[in-house]
mmCIF file of C-alpha atoms in Angstrom:
data_model
loop_
_atom_site.group_PDB
_atom_site.id
_atom_site.type_symbol
_atom_site.label_atom_id
_atom_site.label_comp_id
_atom_site.label_asym_id
_atom_site.label_seq_id
_atom_site.Cartn_x
_atom_site.Cartn_y
_atom_site.Cartn_z
ATOM 1 C CA MET A 1 -17.527 15.844 78.472
ATOM 2 C CA LYS A 2 -14.311 16.066 77.018
ATOM 3 C CA GLN A 3 -13.329 19.091 74.920
ATOM 4 C CA LEU A 4 -12.516 18.317 71.123
ATOM 5 C CA ASN A 5 -9.220 18.271 70.065
ATOM 6 C CA PRO A 6 -8.150 21.773 68.195
ATOM 7 C CA LEU A 7 -7.319 19.968 65.095
ATOM 8 C CA VAL A 8 -10.897 18.447 64.888
ATOM 9 C CA LYS A 9 -12.446 21.644 66.265
ATOM 10 C CA PHE A 10 -10.521 23.642 63.388
ATOM 11 C CA THR A 11 -11.616 21.134 60.824
ATOM 12 C CA LEU A 12 -15.370 21.403 61.841
ATOM 13 C CA HIS A 13 -15.178 25.165 61.759
ATOM 14 C CA PHE A 14 -13.807 24.820 58.134
ATOM 15 C CA LEU A 15 -16.341 22.621 56.984
ATOM 16 C CA LEU A 16 -19.030 24.836 58.320
ATOM 17 C CA TRP A 17 -17.524 28.056 56.468
ATOM 18 C CA LEU A 18 -17.164 26.133 53.304
ATOM 19 C CA ILE A 19 -21.307 26.347 52.930
ATOM 20 C CA PRO A 20 -21.476 30.445 53.336
ATOM 21 C CA ALA A 21 -18.040 30.862 51.290
ATOM 22 C CA PHE A 22 -19.381 28.847 48.307
ATOM 23 C CA VAL A 23 -22.684 30.617 48.502
ATOM 24 C CA LEU A 24 -20.750 33.891 48.393
ATOM 25 C CA TRP A 25 -18.554 32.844 45.602
ATOM 26 C CA TRP A 26 -21.263 31.642 43.445
ATOM 27 C CA PHE A 27 -23.150 34.870 43.488
ATOM 28 C CA SER A 28 -20.139 36.682 43.268
ATOM 29 C CA VAL A 29 -18.168 34.956 40.589
ATOM 30 C CA ASN A 30 -19.935 36.342 37.519
ATOM 31 C CA SER A 31 -20.296 40.127 38.839
ATOM 32 C CA VAL A 32 -17.222 40.568 40.608
ATOM 33 C CA ILE A 33 -14.475 37.900 40.209
ATOM 34 C CA LEU A 34 -14.507 37.038 36.672
ATOM 35 C CA PRO A 35 -15.172 40.668 35.362
ATOM 36 C CA GLY A 36 -11.969 41.764 37.467
ATOM 37 C CA LEU A 37 -9.874 38.857 35.910
ATOM 38 C CA ARG A 38 -11.387 39.745 32.213
ATOM 39 C CA ILE A 39 -10.120 43.460 32.749
ATOM 40 C CA VAL A 40 -6.670 42.548 34.102
ATOM 41 C CA VAL A 41 -6.205 39.547 31.471
ATOM 42 C CA GLY A 42 -7.620 41.582 28.718
ATOM 43 C CA GLU A 43 -4.873 44.438 29.420
ATOM 44 C CA MET A 44 -2.293 41.646 29.397
ATOM 45 C CA ALA A 45 -3.357 40.063 26.163
ATOM 46 C CA SER A 46 -3.785 43.396 24.143
ATOM 47 C CA LEU A 47 -0.122 44.306 25.408
ATOM 48 C CA TRP A 48 1.036 40.895 24.210
ATOM 49 C CA PHE A 49 -0.512 40.459 21.028
ATOM 50 C CA HIS A 50 -0.221 44.078 19.655
ATOM 51 C CA GLN A 51 -0.917 43.859 16.132
ATOM 52 C CA GLU A 52 -3.404 40.947 16.337
ATOM 53 C CA GLN A 53 -5.216 43.902 18.494
ATOM 54 C CA VAL A 54 -6.889 41.328 20.594
ATOM 55 C CA GLU A 55 -9.864 42.501 22.841
ATOM 56 C CA LEU A 56 -11.468 40.615 25.318
ATOM 57 C CA HIS A 57 -15.113 40.898 26.114
ATOM 58 C CA GLU A 58 -17.730 38.980 28.112
ATOM 59 C CA SER A 59 -20.225 36.487 26.821
ATOM 60 C CA LYS A 60 -23.091 34.748 27.903
ATOM 61 C CA GLY A 61 -22.304 31.576 29.612
ATOM 62 C CA ASP A 62 -19.115 30.432 31.327
ATOM 63 C CA ARG A 63 -16.913 31.920 28.577
ATOM 64 C CA TRP A 64 -15.263 35.082 27.134
ATOM 65 C CA PHE A 65 -14.842 36.085 23.451
ATOM 66 C CA VAL A 66 -11.877 37.454 22.000
ATOM 67 C CA ARG A 67 -11.923 39.709 18.768
ATOM 68 C CA THR A 68 -8.754 39.882 16.880
ATOM 69 C CA ASN A 69 -7.347 41.308 13.710
ATOM 70 C CA LEU A 70 -6.318 38.158 12.297
ATOM 71 C CA LEU A 71 -7.980 37.350 8.693
ATOM 72 C CA THR A 72 -9.855 34.648 8.229
ATOM 73 C CA LYS A 73 -8.885 32.616 4.830
ATOM 74 C CA LYS A 74 -11.848 33.170 2.992
ATOM 75 C CA GLN A 75 -12.604 36.700 2.787
ATOM 76 C CA PRO A 76 -15.877 38.402 1.492
ATOM 77 C CA LYS A 77 -15.811 39.638 -2.158
ATOM 78 C CA ASP A 78 -16.336 43.032 -1.311
ATOM 79 C CA GLN A 79 -12.759 44.369 -0.807
ATOM 80 C CA SER A 80 -13.955 47.034 1.522
ATOM 81 C CA GLN A 81 -15.126 44.523 4.279
ATOM 82 C CA ARG A 82 -12.841 42.262 6.142
ATOM 83 C CA SER A 83 -13.767 38.905 8.037
ATOM 84 C CA ARG A 84 -11.648 38.649 11.215
ATOM 85 C CA TRP A 85 -11.198 35.700 13.841
ATOM 86 C CA THR A 86 -13.310 35.601 16.764
ATOM 87 C CA VAL A 87 -12.296 33.324 19.558
ATOM 88 C CA TYR A 88 -14.412 31.830 22.471
ATOM 89 C CA VAL A 89 -12.497 31.344 25.663
ATOM 90 C CA SER A 90 -14.017 28.447 28.065
ATOM 91 C CA PRO A 91 -14.588 27.005 30.856
ATOM 92 C CA LEU A 92 -13.929 29.949 33.216
ATOM 93 C CA ILE A 93 -15.742 29.447 36.429
ATOM 94 C CA ILE A 94 -13.745 26.276 37.337
ATOM 95 C CA TYR A 95 -10.617 28.397 37.505
ATOM 96 C CA THR A 96 -12.193 30.522 40.594
ATOM 97 C CA VAL A 97 -13.018 27.344 42.891
ATOM 98 C CA GLY A 98 -9.745 28.137 44.704
ATOM 99 C CA PHE A 99 -11.255 31.559 46.275
ATOM 100 C CA PRO A 100 -14.246 30.151 48.169
ATOM 101 C CA VAL A 101 -11.948 27.319 49.939
ATOM 102 C CA LEU A 102 -9.404 29.754 50.598
ATOM 103 C CA TRP A 103 -11.999 31.965 52.420
ATOM 104 C CA ALA A 104 -13.245 29.235 54.519
ATOM 105 C CA TRP A 105 -9.659 28.405 55.533
ATOM 106 C CA PHE A 106 -9.038 32.024 56.663
ATOM 107 C CA LEU A 107 -12.396 32.281 58.515
ATOM 108 C CA ALA A 108 -11.846 29.207 60.375
ATOM 109 C CA THR A 109 -8.701 30.707 61.495
ATOM 110 C CA PRO A 110 -9.117 32.850 64.801
ATOM 111 C CA GLN A 111 -6.545 35.316 63.988
ATOM 112 C CA ARG A 112 -5.643 38.147 61.628
ATOM 113 C CA ARG A 113 -8.403 37.426 59.301
ATOM 114 C CA ILE A 114 -8.860 40.512 57.228
ATOM 115 C CA PHE A 115 -5.079 40.685 56.686
ATOM 116 C CA ASN A 116 -4.728 37.284 55.663
ATOM 117 C CA GLN A 117 -7.699 37.363 53.294
ATOM 118 C CA ILE A 118 -6.558 40.451 51.619
ATOM 119 C CA VAL A 119 -2.911 38.986 51.031
ATOM 120 C CA GLY A 120 -3.992 35.408 50.062
ATOM 121 C CA ASN A 121 -6.766 36.496 47.721
ATOM 122 C CA SER A 122 -4.447 38.574 45.902
ATOM 123 C CA ILE A 123 -2.166 35.928 45.568
ATOM 124 C CA ILE A 124 -4.997 33.530 44.205
ATOM 125 C CA PHE A 125 -6.128 36.345 42.272
ATOM 126 C CA LEU A 126 -2.482 36.516 40.561
ATOM 127 C CA LEU A 127 -2.325 32.743 39.836
ATOM 128 C CA THR A 128 -5.716 32.622 38.130
ATOM 129 C CA THR A 129 -4.829 35.570 36.021
ATOM 130 C CA ILE A 130 -1.726 33.849 34.823
ATOM 131 C CA VAL A 131 -3.848 30.655 33.985
ATOM 132 C CA LEU A 132 -6.551 32.686 32.237
ATOM 133 C CA TRP A 133 -3.887 34.657 30.253
ATOM 134 C CA LEU A 134 -2.200 31.537 29.164
ATOM 135 C CA LEU A 135 -5.787 30.185 28.162
ATOM 136 C CA VAL A 136 -6.539 33.376 26.072
ATOM 137 C CA PHE A 137 -2.991 33.197 24.581
ATOM 138 C CA HIS A 138 -3.326 29.392 23.509
ATOM 139 C CA SER A 139 -6.830 30.167 21.777
ATOM 140 C CA VAL A 140 -5.437 33.036 19.691
ATOM 141 C CA ALA A 141 -2.004 31.816 19.180
ATOM 142 C CA THR A 142 -3.512 28.335 17.803
ATOM 143 C CA ILE A 143 -5.191 30.299 14.803
ATOM 144 C CA THR A 144 -2.003 30.706 13.245
ATOM 145 C CA ALA A 145 -0.127 27.723 14.344
ATOM 146 C CA SER A 146 -2.903 25.710 12.614
ATOM 147 C CA GLY A 147 -2.655 27.690 9.513
ATOM 148 C CA GLY A 148 -5.957 29.425 10.107
ATOM 149 C CA ALA A 149 -4.510 32.949 9.608
ATOM 150 C CA GLU A 150 -1.877 34.474 7.583
ATOM 151 C CA PHE A 151 -2.389 38.212 8.141
ATOM 152 C CA ILE A 152 -3.270 40.861 10.149
ATOM 153 C CA TYR A 153 -5.298 43.585 9.031
ATOM 154 C CA SER A 154 -4.770 46.890 11.189
ATOM 155 C CA TYR A 155 -5.587 50.567 10.285
ATOM 156 C CA GLY A 156 -6.109 49.644 6.670
ATOM 157 C CA TYR A 157 -2.763 47.679 6.288
ATOM 158 C CA LEU A 158 -1.975 44.072 6.163
ATOM 159 C CA TYR A 159 0.761 42.647 8.031
ATOM 160 C CA PRO A 160 2.140 38.834 8.072
ATOM 161 C CA ALA A 161 0.724 37.084 11.105
ATOM 162 C CA PRO A 162 3.404 35.815 13.513
ATOM 163 C CA ILE A 163 3.117 31.799 13.389
ATOM 164 C CA TYR A 164 3.436 30.231 16.846
ATOM 165 C CA SER A 165 5.117 26.804 16.877
ATOM 166 C CA LYS A 166 2.951 23.804 18.129
ATOM 167 C CA LEU A 167 5.801 22.747 20.219
ATOM 168 C CA LEU A 168 5.453 26.201 22.059
ATOM 169 C CA LEU A 169 1.449 25.645 22.488
ATOM 170 C CA ASN A 170 1.609 22.291 23.650
ATOM 171 C CA SER A 171 4.428 23.219 26.465
ATOM 172 C CA LEU A 172 2.159 26.193 27.521
ATOM 173 C CA SER A 173 -0.904 24.272 27.525
ATOM 174 C CA HIS A 174 0.609 21.768 29.988
ATOM 175 C CA ILE A 175 1.874 24.784 32.013
ATOM 176 C CA GLN A 176 -1.417 26.163 31.800
ATOM 177 C CA LEU A 177 -2.994 23.027 33.258
ATOM 178 C CA LEU A 178 -0.435 22.349 35.938
ATOM 179 C CA LEU A 179 -1.101 25.900 37.220
ATOM 180 C CA ALA A 180 -4.766 25.555 37.216
ATOM 181 C CA TYR A 181 -4.487 22.589 39.427
ATOM 182 C CA PHE A 182 -1.922 24.231 41.671
ATOM 183 C CA GLY A 183 -4.078 27.767 41.925
ATOM 184 C CA CYS A 184 -7.365 25.743 42.582
ATOM 185 C CA GLY A 185 -6.026 23.049 44.921
ATOM 186 C CA LEU A 186 -2.288 23.015 46.369
ATOM 187 C CA ALA A 187 -1.771 26.646 46.565
ATOM 188 C CA VAL A 188 -4.513 27.267 49.018
ATOM 189 C CA PRO A 189 -3.372 25.360 52.035
ATOM 190 C CA ILE A 190 0.156 26.194 51.017
ATOM 191 C CA ILE A 191 -1.012 30.056 51.797
ATOM 192 C CA TRP A 192 -2.878 29.337 54.419
ATOM 193 C CA TYR A 193 0.129 27.670 56.153
ATOM 194 C CA ALA A 194 2.435 30.264 55.409
ATOM 195 C CA PHE A 195 0.173 33.236 57.425
ATOM 196 C CA ASN A 196 -0.593 30.445 60.212
ATOM 197 C CA ARG A 197 2.570 28.470 61.014
ATOM 198 C CA ASN A 198 2.288 29.118 64.835
ATOM 199 C CA PHE A 199 -1.570 28.447 64.765
ATOM 200 C CA VAL A 200 -0.656 25.129 63.123
ATOM 201 C CA LYS A 201 1.460 24.194 65.956
ATOM 202 C CA LYS A 202 -1.472 24.705 68.456
ATOM 203 C CA LEU A 203 -3.612 22.216 66.307
ATOM 204 C CA ILE A 204 -1.364 19.238 67.091
ATOM 205 C CA PRO A 205 -0.870 18.815 70.494
ATOM 206 C CA GLN A 206 1.805 16.108 71.435
ATOM 207 C CA ASN A 207 0.364 13.828 73.891
ATOM 208 C CA ASP A 208 -3.489 14.500 73.416
ATOM 209 C CA SER A 209 -6.181 12.216 71.913
ATOM 210 C CA ILE A 210 -8.233 13.031 68.926
ATOM 211 C CA LEU A 211 -11.177 13.567 71.204
#
């Protein structure tokens, strides 16, 4: 019986590796991947917003919640209390789908699996971090852009809240969406190809049939 074409053989291996890759992703996304992303995104958000004192926390379900020092328009009559904005950011899991697909691509490739996985996952992690940071930024900045907050309460003092333009938020929303599609889809084969160009040449022999 004639052996399978290398391309067909690789494709079958990739499809078989998808099953354990997605099983591993499903059990690790809420315990490892998203908590790791939350730490990095939270640090970036707290440094960017500064006076807003943004704190990113885990929440039940497929979301995070963001505590801010942005004061709501309606405040309690008791001057010793302040009502602040809390923002929920979701969905989250959908932005991590690129990880298991990348795992399957590299596991199906019989060379430099460990090194490629480390570097490849680092790139996907960086892209996902940027996407989720833009999601957090848009959620918080929309509060002042829509007129939902005028002041920041920080350490007993009131500061005027920065008002972000709607044009900026609309532009960042489109950029975030494009990066999300790129990180979950197109970036995966591009990363794999960048590390396996010689292997790709072997997959497509010039004068060979598919079977």
